[in-house]
Every structure is written in C-alpha cells, then in structure tokens.
Amino acid sequence: MSKTMSMNAGSSSLKWQLYEMPAETVIAKGIVERIGLKDSIFTVKYGDGEKFEKVIDIPNHDLAVQMLLDELINLGILKEFKEITGVGHRIVAGGEYFKESVIVSDAVLEKIEELSELAPLHNPANAAGIRAFKKVLPDITSVAVFDTAFHSTMPEVNYRYGIPKEYYDKYKARKYGAHGTSHQYVANRAAEIIGKPVDELKLITAHIGNGASITAVRYGQSVDTSMGFTPLAGVMMGTRSGDIDPSLFPYLMKKTGITDVNDMLDILNKKSGLLGVSGISSDMRDVIDAKKEGNQDAALAFEIFTDRIRKYIAQYFAVLNGADAVIFTAGIGENSNAVRSSVIDGMSWFGMKIDESKNVVGADGIISTPDSKVKVLVVPTDEELVIARDVERLKRMG
Ligand code: ADP
C-alpha cells in the first residue's frame, strides 16, 4: 500500500486529497485558501470527521505545500514523507501538446509554463504547485493530468473557429475545452450504470458547478464541448458570462471608460453569470433562495442559467445525431433537482422525462422514467480520484 496525493492548484488556492492506493480510500483532504493574501486559511479534514483549521499568512505555493506536508506529520496522518509515493497535478491547459496524462519531467514542466499563454491565471499556479512538491519530495512520481486532454479527440470541424485560418496555423487559436477529467469520468460511470460499453453510447455530459461545461461524447470520446479557447465560453456560469457577442467588448469598454482589456475580461470572468444577473450571489443556493422570496433578478438569473444549458444540450443532440443519455454532475448538477427539472422539463420534446420521485437531492444513477427515450442520470464526479488513478497507472508503467 502507498499513498498518492491529488493536487489542484488555483491562482490563490490549493485543493488536495490524499489517497491510500490501490484501495482508493481518501485518508485526508483539505484546502489552502487565500495564498498570497493576508490571513490565508489552511484546512485539513481527516480521520473520523476530524478537522484542523489554521489562519496564517501563506505568501506562496511553496510554503503552502511545505506547510501541508508538515501538518500531515503533525496530525499523525503520515509518519514520514516517503509514505507518499506519487503526486498528480491537475493542469488546466495542455494545449495541442498534451493529449493524455504524463509523468512530469523538466521538459514537461517547461512546456506547461510555456502553455501559460492559454491559461494565464491557472498554468503558472499549476506549475508552482509541481515545483513546490518537487522541492520537498524530489524523488516521488509526479504526474500531470490535463483538463483539456479528454477533448483532444474533438474533430477539426468542432474545434476550429470561423476566423482566418492563419490564426489557427500561427497562434493555435481554437477551442480547447475544460473539465475533461470530469466529463470522461462521468461518461464512463454512466455507461457502467446503463450497462453498456461506453464505446456503444452517445452521451451528453453536463458538468454544472461554479464553472460549467457541456460535452458531446461519442463512443467514449469527446467530440464537442461548450467551453472554448478558455473556460469563459459556453453556458452561463457562477461568475462567467458564457457566450456573448465579442462586439460587446469595445462597446462596453467605451461606455464604462474601462481602458484595459484585461479589466473587461475580469468582469466577464468574475462578475458576470449568476452573480452579475442576479446582483445577489454566484452561488446557486443563494439564487434559488432569493427567487423563492420573489426576487425578479434572481428568477431571471435562474432562467438564463437553465436556458443556456438546455440550448447546449439541444446542440449536442444535433452534433451526435441523437443521444442515449444526458448526465448531470458537479455541485449544481449533482445537488440541484430544481435545475435538473427545469432543464429537462423544458426540452421534453427530445424524449426525456424525469421521474420526480428519483430526482431527489443526493440522487445517484438514472433519474428518468422507464419510458424516457433518452435516459437522464446524475453521476457524482470525482476528478481527484481520476488524478490518483492516473498516477498509479503511470507509476506502474514506470
Ligand atoms: P467548483 O466549480 O467551484 O468546483 P462546485 O462543483 O463545487 O464548483 O459547485 C458549486 C455550486 O454548486 C454552487 O453554485 C453551489 O451553490 C451549488 N450547490 C451545491 N449544493 C447545492 C444544492 N443543494 N442546491 C443547489 N445548488 C447547490
């Protein structure tokens, strides 16, 4: 038995989960928030519902990792560092270069940093996480798992934009997508639940969390996905606008007096979506509560949110020329029966019918009626587990 760490480094956060492998049991998990800011929050959950929390300034990812490893010893979760034999890192952008998970070499790390152009906020943080871990534990197997890899099977017709060809040739301006690990995991799980090989199924996977994307999966491979060059595109999300007419960019900059295009992008990434439309919160629970209290803006935010999901699902029925099942996952997809009902009830023409007695909070599996032509499922995602499994697989391959 050995322990594998699954890491997800964001620009100011570090989420991690420690597994006993190959048993796949989670021994501890936690998050470091507000890295680089005052009063960083360091949380560990372990053992029998035990929780450790500390508020302390953590200036960078290096120190966050060092502190995490030290605390694993202090809390008695590890006796010595070398019990951890592998670490997997979630990397947001793999570009056209990484089509699957790889063991991190110096060249791989360099390439990840080079790809920062595609994910300026994320890849540098991901690389910092890798370096930080390598510093403390230089000899363990370190694996990079890419959010974009699953979408590398998209055909050109779906990943190319209707812009001059040279922008693709010279600058690789194309759709890359995201949430690949999640879409892949739930597609495979759904096939198991349905009881058919994934390579005989056409599936539409809806990862609806704070970030959200929909993917068309044909015979186990991603053929189209709603996020684009970056995760800003596609459906409306917690704080991201999703698709908008790019002409709004110069127009809004002129009207608001914003002069830096990055400030405008920041508004579309961080102040739009549920938050922007409702004016209340990016959190779906708050939006639903406000809607129940009669808040019109919250009601509209909910409507736009579900409408955009419906439209993407409808598109993918066309891309796949029909589908066997629609799968909901992630924070909202797994937990909000209201969102699931709204999306599916509004497109019953496509042959989908939810069994409301199965569409409960905490649902797991098929939630459609037996006569529903297209099945509807809830499948809890587990990106951390996919990462840990990839570490194990690549470690064995050596
Ligand atoms: P992230 O993209 O940050 O990983 P998650 O997948 O954790 O996001 O999803 C977070 C979203 O899930 C939030 O909008 C939250 O309100 C929503 N959510 C969690 N539980 C519920 C629930 N019971 N009902 C509705 N929404 C929920």
Coordinates of C-alpha atoms and ligand atoms in Angstrom, one line a residue:
M1 CA 0.0 0.0 0.0
S2 CA 1.2 3.5 -0.7
K3 CA -0.2 7.0 -0.6
T4 CA -0.9 9.2 -3.5
M5 CA -1.6 12.9 -3.4
S6 CA -4.1 14.6 -5.8
M7 CA -3.4 18.3 -6.2
N8 CA -5.4 21.1 -7.7
A9 CA -3.6 24.4 -7.5
G10 CA -5.5 27.6 -8.4
S11 CA -4.1 31.1 -8.6
S12 CA -4.7 31.6 -4.8
S13 CA -5.7 28.2 -3.6
L14 CA -4.5 24.7 -3.3
K15 CA -7.0 21.8 -3.0
W16 CA -5.7 18.4 -2.2
Q17 CA -6.7 14.9 -1.4
L18 CA -4.5 12.1 0.0
Y19 CA -5.4 8.5 -1.1
E20 CA -4.4 5.1 0.1
M21 CA -3.7 3.2 -3.1
P22 CA -4.7 0.9 -4.7
A23 CA -7.6 0.8 -2.2
E24 CA -8.6 4.3 -3.4
T25 CA -9.6 5.3 0.2
V26 CA -9.4 9.0 1.0
I27 CA -7.2 9.4 4.1
A28 CA -7.2 13.2 4.3
K29 CA -8.2 16.1 2.2
G30 CA -8.0 19.9 2.5
I31 CA -7.7 23.2 1.0
V32 CA -5.4 26.2 1.4
E33 CA -7.2 29.4 0.5
R34 CA -6.1 33.0 0.1
I35 CA -2.5 32.1 -0.8
G36 CA -0.5 35.3 -1.3
L37 CA -3.1 37.3 0.7
K38 CA -3.3 38.2 4.4
D39 CA -4.9 35.6 6.6
S40 CA -4.7 32.5 4.4
I41 CA -6.9 29.7 5.5
F42 CA -5.5 26.2 5.9
T43 CA -7.9 23.4 6.4
V44 CA -7.4 19.6 6.8
K45 CA -10.2 17.0 7.1
Y46 CA -9.1 13.6 8.2
G47 CA -9.8 10.5 10.4
D48 CA -13.2 10.2 11.8
G49 CA -14.7 13.5 10.8
E50 CA -11.8 15.4 12.4
K51 CA -11.0 18.9 11.2
F52 CA -7.9 21.1 11.6
E53 CA -8.0 24.7 10.7
K54 CA -5.4 27.5 10.9
V55 CA -5.5 31.1 9.7
I56 CA -2.0 32.3 8.9
D57 CA -0.3 34.3 6.2
I58 CA 0.9 31.9 3.5
P59 CA 2.7 34.0 0.8
N60 CA 3.2 31.4 -1.9
H61 CA 2.5 27.9 -3.1
D62 CA 5.9 26.7 -2.0
L63 CA 5.1 27.4 1.6
A64 CA 1.6 26.1 1.3
V65 CA 2.9 22.7 0.2
Q66 CA 5.6 22.7 2.8
M67 CA 3.1 23.5 5.5
L68 CA 0.7 20.9 4.2
L69 CA 3.3 18.1 4.3
D70 CA 4.5 19.2 7.8
E71 CA 0.9 19.3 9.1
L72 CA 0.3 15.8 7.7
I73 CA 3.1 14.6 10.0
N74 CA 2.0 16.8 13.0
L75 CA -1.6 15.5 12.7
G76 CA -0.3 11.9 12.6
I77 CA -1.8 11.3 9.2
L78 CA 1.8 10.4 7.9
K79 CA 4.7 9.0 9.9
E80 CA 7.2 10.1 7.3
F81 CA 7.0 11.9 4.0
K82 CA 8.2 8.9 2.0
E83 CA 4.9 7.2 2.5
I84 CA 3.7 9.4 -0.3
T85 CA 4.9 7.7 -3.5
G86 CA 3.1 9.7 -6.1
V87 CA 1.5 13.0 -6.7
G88 CA -0.8 14.0 -9.5
H89 CA -1.4 17.6 -10.5
R90 CA -4.4 19.0 -12.3
I91 CA -3.3 21.2 -15.1
V92 CA -5.8 23.5 -16.8
A93 CA -4.3 24.0 -20.2
G94 CA -2.5 21.2 -22.1
G95 CA -2.9 23.0 -25.5
E96 CA -2.5 20.7 -28.5
Y97 CA 0.6 19.3 -27.0
F98 CA -0.7 17.1 -24.2
K99 CA -3.3 14.5 -25.3
E100 CA -3.1 12.4 -22.1
S101 CA -1.6 12.4 -18.6
V102 CA 2.2 12.3 -18.4
I103 CA 5.0 11.9 -15.9
V104 CA 6.4 15.3 -15.2
S105 CA 10.0 15.8 -16.4
D106 CA 11.8 19.1 -16.6
A107 CA 10.8 19.3 -20.3
V108 CA 7.1 18.7 -19.4
L109 CA 7.2 21.4 -16.7
E110 CA 8.8 23.8 -19.2
K111 CA 6.0 23.1 -21.7
I112 CA 3.3 23.6 -19.0
E113 CA 4.8 27.0 -18.3
E114 CA 5.0 27.8 -22.0
L115 CA 1.3 27.0 -22.3
S116 CA 0.5 29.7 -19.7
E117 CA -0.4 31.8 -22.7
L118 CA -3.6 29.7 -22.9
A119 CA -4.4 29.9 -19.2
P120 CA -2.6 32.9 -17.7
L121 CA -4.2 32.5 -14.2
H122 CA -4.0 28.8 -13.9
N123 CA -1.0 27.2 -15.6
P124 CA 1.6 29.3 -13.6
A125 CA -0.2 28.2 -10.4
N126 CA -0.3 24.6 -11.5
A127 CA 3.4 24.8 -12.3
A128 CA 4.2 26.4 -9.0
G129 CA 2.3 23.5 -7.3
I130 CA 4.5 21.0 -9.2
R131 CA 7.7 22.8 -8.3
A132 CA 6.8 23.2 -4.7
F133 CA 6.1 19.5 -4.3
K134 CA 9.3 18.5 -6.2
K135 CA 11.3 20.7 -3.8
V136 CA 10.1 18.8 -0.7
L137 CA 9.8 15.4 -2.3
P138 CA 12.2 15.3 -5.2
D139 CA 12.0 11.5 -5.8
I140 CA 8.3 10.7 -6.0
T141 CA 6.5 10.1 -9.2
S142 CA 4.9 13.4 -10.3
V143 CA 2.1 13.2 -12.9
A144 CA 0.4 16.0 -14.8
V145 CA -3.3 15.5 -15.6
F146 CA -4.7 17.9 -18.2
D147 CA -8.2 19.4 -18.1
T148 CA -8.1 19.7 -21.9
A149 CA -6.7 16.2 -22.7
F150 CA -10.1 14.4 -23.0
H151 CA -11.2 17.0 -25.6
S152 CA -8.1 16.3 -27.8
T153 CA -10.3 13.9 -29.8
M154 CA -12.6 16.7 -31.0
P155 CA -12.7 16.9 -34.8
E156 CA -11.4 20.0 -36.5
V157 CA -14.9 21.0 -37.6
N158 CA -15.8 21.5 -33.9
Y159 CA -12.5 22.9 -32.5
R160 CA -11.9 25.5 -35.3
Y161 CA -13.4 28.9 -35.1
G162 CA -14.8 30.8 -38.1
I163 CA -11.8 33.1 -38.2
P164 CA -8.9 33.5 -40.6
K165 CA -7.0 30.2 -40.9
E166 CA -3.7 31.8 -40.2
Y167 CA -4.7 32.5 -36.6
Y168 CA -5.1 28.8 -36.1
D169 CA -1.9 27.9 -38.0
K170 CA 0.2 30.6 -36.4
Y171 CA -1.3 31.1 -33.0
K172 CA -3.3 27.9 -32.3
A173 CA -6.4 30.0 -31.8
R174 CA -9.0 27.2 -31.4
K175 CA -11.4 25.6 -28.9
Y176 CA -9.7 23.5 -26.2
G177 CA -12.5 23.0 -23.7
A178 CA -12.0 22.1 -20.0
H179 CA -13.3 19.8 -17.2
G180 CA -12.1 16.9 -19.3
T181 CA -11.3 14.6 -16.4
S182 CA -14.8 15.1 -15.1
H183 CA -16.6 14.6 -18.4
Q184 CA -14.6 11.4 -19.1
Y185 CA -15.2 10.0 -15.6
V186 CA -18.9 10.5 -15.6
A187 CA -19.3 9.3 -19.2
N188 CA -17.6 6.0 -18.2
R189 CA -19.6 5.7 -14.9
A190 CA -22.8 6.4 -16.8
A191 CA -22.0 3.5 -19.2
E192 CA -21.5 1.2 -16.3
I193 CA -24.8 2.3 -14.7
I194 CA -26.6 1.9 -18.0
G195 CA -24.9 -1.5 -18.5
K196 CA -23.5 -1.0 -22.0
P197 CA -19.9 -0.4 -23.2
V198 CA -19.1 3.3 -23.4
D199 CA -18.0 2.8 -27.0
E200 CA -21.5 1.9 -28.0
L201 CA -23.1 5.0 -26.4
K202 CA -23.7 8.6 -27.4
L203 CA -23.8 10.7 -24.2
I204 CA -24.2 14.4 -23.3
T205 CA -22.4 15.2 -20.1
A206 CA -23.3 18.4 -18.2
H207 CA -20.7 19.4 -15.6
I208 CA -22.6 22.1 -13.8
G209 CA -20.7 23.6 -10.9
N210 CA -19.4 27.1 -10.3
G211 CA -17.7 26.6 -13.6
A212 CA -19.9 24.7 -16.1
S213 CA -19.5 23.0 -19.4
I214 CA -21.4 20.5 -21.6
T215 CA -19.8 17.9 -23.7
A216 CA -20.9 15.6 -26.5
V217 CA -19.3 12.2 -26.0
R218 CA -19.5 9.8 -28.9
Y219 CA -18.4 6.2 -28.2
G220 CA -16.2 7.3 -25.2
Q221 CA -14.6 10.3 -27.0
S222 CA -15.2 14.0 -26.7
V223 CA -16.4 15.3 -30.0
D224 CA -17.5 18.8 -28.9
T225 CA -17.6 20.9 -25.7
S226 CA -19.1 24.2 -24.7
M227 CA -16.0 25.9 -23.3
G228 CA -13.7 27.4 -25.8
F229 CA -10.3 28.8 -26.2
T230 CA -10.7 29.5 -22.4
P231 CA -13.3 28.4 -19.9
L232 CA -15.1 31.7 -20.4
A233 CA -17.2 30.4 -23.3
G234 CA -20.3 28.2 -23.4
V235 CA -23.1 28.2 -20.9
M236 CA -23.6 31.0 -18.3
M237 CA -21.8 30.1 -15.0
G238 CA -21.5 31.3 -11.4
T239 CA -19.4 34.3 -12.3
R240 CA -18.7 33.8 -16.0
S241 CA -20.8 35.2 -18.8
G242 CA -20.6 32.2 -21.1
D243 CA -21.0 33.0 -24.8
I244 CA -21.5 36.7 -25.7
D245 CA -21.1 38.7 -28.9
P246 CA -17.5 39.8 -28.9
S247 CA -18.6 43.2 -30.2
L248 CA -19.8 44.0 -26.7
F249 CA -16.2 44.2 -25.7
P250 CA -15.3 47.6 -27.4
Y251 CA -18.8 48.9 -26.8
L252 CA -18.8 48.3 -23.1
M253 CA -15.2 49.5 -22.7
K254 CA -16.1 52.8 -24.4
K255 CA -19.3 53.2 -22.4
T256 CA -17.8 52.3 -19.0
G257 CA -14.4 54.0 -19.5
I258 CA -12.6 50.8 -19.0
T259 CA -9.3 51.1 -20.9
D260 CA -7.6 47.8 -20.1
V261 CA -9.0 44.9 -22.0
N262 CA -7.9 42.6 -19.1
D263 CA -10.2 44.6 -16.7
M264 CA -13.1 43.9 -19.1
L265 CA -12.2 40.2 -19.3
D266 CA -12.1 40.2 -15.5
I267 CA -15.7 41.4 -15.4
L268 CA -16.8 38.7 -17.8
N269 CA -14.9 36.1 -15.8
K270 CA -15.6 37.1 -12.2
K271 CA -18.5 39.5 -12.0
S272 CA -20.9 38.1 -14.6
G273 CA -23.0 34.9 -14.7
L274 CA -25.4 34.2 -11.8
L275 CA -23.7 36.9 -9.8
G276 CA -23.9 39.6 -12.4
V277 CA -27.5 38.9 -13.5
S278 CA -28.9 38.3 -10.0
G279 CA -26.9 41.0 -8.3
I280 CA -27.0 38.7 -5.3
S281 CA -24.6 35.8 -5.5
S282 CA -22.7 33.4 -7.7
D283 CA -23.9 30.6 -5.5
M284 CA -26.9 28.7 -6.9
R285 CA -28.3 28.1 -3.5
D286 CA -28.5 31.8 -2.7
V287 CA -30.0 32.5 -6.1
I288 CA -32.7 29.8 -5.6
D289 CA -33.5 31.2 -2.1
A290 CA -33.8 34.8 -3.4
K291 CA -36.0 33.5 -6.3
K292 CA -38.3 31.8 -3.8
E293 CA -38.6 35.1 -1.9
G294 CA -39.8 36.7 -5.1
N295 CA -36.6 38.4 -6.3
Q296 CA -37.1 39.0 -10.0
D297 CA -33.4 39.4 -10.9
A298 CA -32.7 36.1 -9.2
A299 CA -35.5 34.4 -11.0
L300 CA -34.2 35.7 -14.3
A301 CA -30.6 34.5 -13.5
F302 CA -32.0 31.1 -12.8
E303 CA -34.0 31.1 -16.1
I304 CA -30.9 32.3 -18.2
F305 CA -28.8 29.7 -16.4
T306 CA -31.0 26.7 -17.3
D307 CA -31.9 28.1 -20.7
R308 CA -28.3 28.1 -21.8
I309 CA -27.7 24.5 -20.6
R310 CA -30.8 23.4 -22.5
K311 CA -29.6 25.1 -25.7
Y312 CA -26.2 23.4 -25.5
I313 CA -27.8 20.0 -24.8
A314 CA -30.0 20.6 -27.8
Q315 CA -27.0 21.5 -30.0
Y316 CA -25.3 18.2 -28.9
F317 CA -28.3 16.2 -29.9
A318 CA -27.6 17.6 -33.3
V319 CA -23.8 17.1 -33.1
L320 CA -24.3 13.4 -32.1
N321 CA -27.4 12.9 -34.3
G322 CA -29.3 11.7 -31.2
A323 CA -28.1 10.6 -27.8
D324 CA -28.7 7.7 -25.4
A325 CA -28.4 9.7 -22.2
V326 CA -27.8 13.1 -20.6
I327 CA -25.7 13.1 -17.4
F328 CA -25.6 15.8 -14.7
T329 CA -22.7 16.2 -12.5
A330 CA -20.7 18.7 -10.2
G331 CA -22.0 21.0 -7.4
I332 CA -25.2 22.1 -9.1
G333 CA -25.7 19.1 -11.4
E334 CA -25.5 16.7 -8.5
N335 CA -27.4 18.7 -5.9
S336 CA -30.0 20.8 -7.5
N337 CA -33.1 18.9 -8.5
A338 CA -34.7 22.3 -9.4
V339 CA -32.0 22.9 -12.1
R340 CA -32.3 19.4 -13.4
S341 CA -36.1 19.5 -13.6
S342 CA -36.1 22.9 -15.2
V343 CA -33.6 21.9 -17.9
I344 CA -35.2 18.5 -18.8
D345 CA -38.9 19.5 -18.5
G346 CA -38.2 22.4 -20.9
M347 CA -37.0 20.0 -23.6
S348 CA -39.3 17.0 -23.2
W349 CA -39.8 17.0 -27.0
F350 CA -36.3 15.4 -27.2
G351 CA -37.7 12.3 -25.5
M352 CA -36.6 12.9 -21.9
K353 CA -38.8 12.5 -18.9
I354 CA -37.7 12.8 -15.3
D355 CA -39.1 10.5 -12.6
E356 CA -39.5 13.2 -9.9
S357 CA -39.5 10.5 -7.1
K358 CA -35.9 9.7 -8.2
N359 CA -34.9 13.3 -8.8
V360 CA -34.0 14.0 -5.2
V361 CA -31.1 15.8 -3.5
G362 CA -28.3 13.2 -3.4
A363 CA -29.6 11.3 -6.4
D364 CA -27.1 9.0 -7.9
G365 CA -27.9 7.0 -11.1
I366 CA -30.8 7.0 -13.5
I367 CA -33.5 9.6 -12.7
S368 CA -35.6 9.3 -15.9
T369 CA -38.8 7.3 -16.2
P370 CA -38.5 3.8 -17.8
D371 CA -40.3 5.1 -20.9
S372 CA -38.0 8.1 -21.3
K373 CA -36.4 7.7 -24.8
V374 CA -33.2 9.3 -23.6
K375 CA -32.0 8.4 -20.2
V376 CA -31.2 11.1 -17.6
L377 CA -28.6 10.4 -15.0
V378 CA -27.0 12.0 -12.0
V379 CA -23.4 10.8 -11.6
P380 CA -21.2 12.4 -8.9
T381 CA -17.9 13.4 -10.4
D382 CA -14.6 12.6 -8.8
E383 CA -11.7 14.4 -10.6
E384 CA -9.3 13.8 -7.7
L385 CA -9.8 10.0 -8.0
V386 CA -9.1 10.1 -11.7
I387 CA -5.9 12.0 -11.0
A388 CA -4.8 9.5 -8.3
R389 CA -5.6 6.6 -10.7
D390 CA -3.5 8.1 -13.4
V391 CA -0.6 8.5 -11.0
E392 CA -0.9 4.8 -10.1
R393 CA -1.2 3.8 -13.8
L394 CA 1.8 5.8 -14.9
K395 CA 3.9 4.7 -11.9
R396 CA 3.3 1.1 -12.8
M397 CA 4.3 1.8 -16.4
G398 CA 7.4 3.2 -14.9
Ligands
ADP1 P1 -16.5 24.4 -8.4 O1 -16.6 24.7 -9.9 O2 -16.0 25.6 -7.6 O3 -15.8 23.1 -8.1 P2 -18.8 23.0 -7.5 O4 -18.9 21.9 -8.4 O5 -18.5 22.7 -6.1 O6 -18.0 24.2 -8.0 O7 -20.3 23.7 -7.5 C1 -20.6 24.8 -6.7 C2 -22.0 25.2 -7.0 O8 -22.9 24.1 -6.5 C3 -22.5 26.4 -6.2 O9 -23.2 27.2 -7.1 C4 -23.5 25.8 -5.2 O10 -24.5 26.7 -4.9 C5 -24.0 24.6 -5.9 N1 -24.7 23.8 -5.0 C6 -24.2 23.0 -4.0 N2 -25.2 22.3 -3.4 C7 -26.3 22.7 -3.9 C8 -27.7 22.5 -3.6 N3 -28.1 21.6 -2.7 N4 -28.6 23.1 -4.4 C9 -28.3 23.9 -5.4 N5 -27.0 24.2 -5.7 C10 -26.1 23.7 -4.9

